[in-house]
Coordinates of C-alpha atoms in Angstrom, one line a residue:
M1 CA 2.2 -1.3 -1.6
I2 CA 0.5 0.8 1.5
V3 CA -3.0 -0.1 1.8
G4 CA -5.8 2.0 4.3
T5 CA -8.8 3.9 4.6
L6 CA -9.4 7.3 2.5
K7 CA -10.2 9.7 4.8
G8 CA -9.5 12.9 2.7
F9 CA -7.8 14.0 -0.5
D10 CA -7.1 17.6 -2.2
Q11 CA -6.4 19.3 -5.3
T12 CA -2.8 17.8 -5.8
I13 CA -3.8 13.9 -4.8
N14 CA -2.1 14.6 -1.5
L15 CA -3.7 11.9 0.6
I16 CA -5.0 10.9 4.6
L17 CA -5.3 7.3 4.9
D18 CA -6.3 5.9 8.3
E19 CA -5.7 2.2 9.8
S20 CA -3.2 2.0 7.1
H21 CA 0.0 -0.6 6.6
E22 CA 2.5 -1.1 4.1
R23 CA 2.9 -4.7 2.4
V24 CA 6.4 -5.5 1.8
F25 CA 7.0 -8.3 -0.8
S26 CA 10.3 -10.3 -0.9
S27 CA 11.2 -13.1 -3.3
S28 CA 12.4 -15.4 -0.4
Q29 CA 9.5 -14.9 2.4
G30 CA 6.1 -13.9 2.5
V31 CA 4.4 -10.5 2.7
E32 CA 5.6 -8.6 5.9
Q33 CA 2.9 -6.3 6.9
V34 CA 4.1 -3.0 8.8
V35 CA 1.4 -1.0 10.4
L36 CA 1.6 2.5 9.9
G37 CA -1.7 3.8 11.5
L38 CA -2.5 7.4 10.2
Y39 CA -0.6 8.5 7.0
I40 CA -0.3 11.2 4.5
V41 CA 0.8 10.6 1.5
R42 CA 2.1 13.4 -1.0
G43 CA 0.6 13.6 -4.4
D44 CA 3.8 13.1 -6.5
N45 CA 4.5 9.7 -4.8
V46 CA 0.9 8.5 -5.3
A47 CA 0.8 6.1 -8.7
V48 CA -2.3 4.2 -8.2
I49 CA -5.4 4.5 -6.3
G50 CA -8.0 1.7 -6.3
E51 CA -10.5 0.1 -4.1
I52 CA -10.2 -3.5 -2.5
D53 CA -12.7 -6.0 -2.4
E54 CA -12.6 -7.1 1.7
E55 CA -13.5 -10.4 1.0
T56 CA -11.2 -11.4 -1.3
D57 CA -8.5 -9.3 0.3
S58 CA -9.2 -11.2 3.3
A59 CA -8.8 -14.8 1.5
L60 CA -5.4 -14.4 0.3
D61 CA -2.4 -15.9 2.3
L62 CA 0.2 -13.5 2.5
G63 CA 2.4 -15.7 3.9
N64 CA 3.2 -17.7 0.7
I65 CA 3.2 -14.8 -2.1
R66 CA 6.5 -14.1 -3.3
A67 CA 7.5 -10.9 -5.6
E68 CA 10.9 -10.0 -7.2
P69 CA 11.9 -6.2 -5.7
L70 CA 11.6 -3.8 -8.6
N71 CA 14.2 -2.4 -10.3
A72 CA 15.9 1.5 -9.2
V73 CA 14.2 4.1 -11.1
V74 CA 16.9 5.7 -13.1
H75 CA 16.1 9.7 -14.0

């Protein structure tokens, strides 16, 4: 999951995110946050866009969240 501040987009849903980071989930350890900075996401890689409640998000204990990896996509 990539989290950042939406700075721009176009008609094909290409996104420009600032102050972004990727949250990498693991089944054995907490969520790792990888700093990305200014990041461009191509529109065909976008599944969901939403607003995060900063108060709720900051209250999460990401060190204790566990998640199973997603299955591979088969075409």
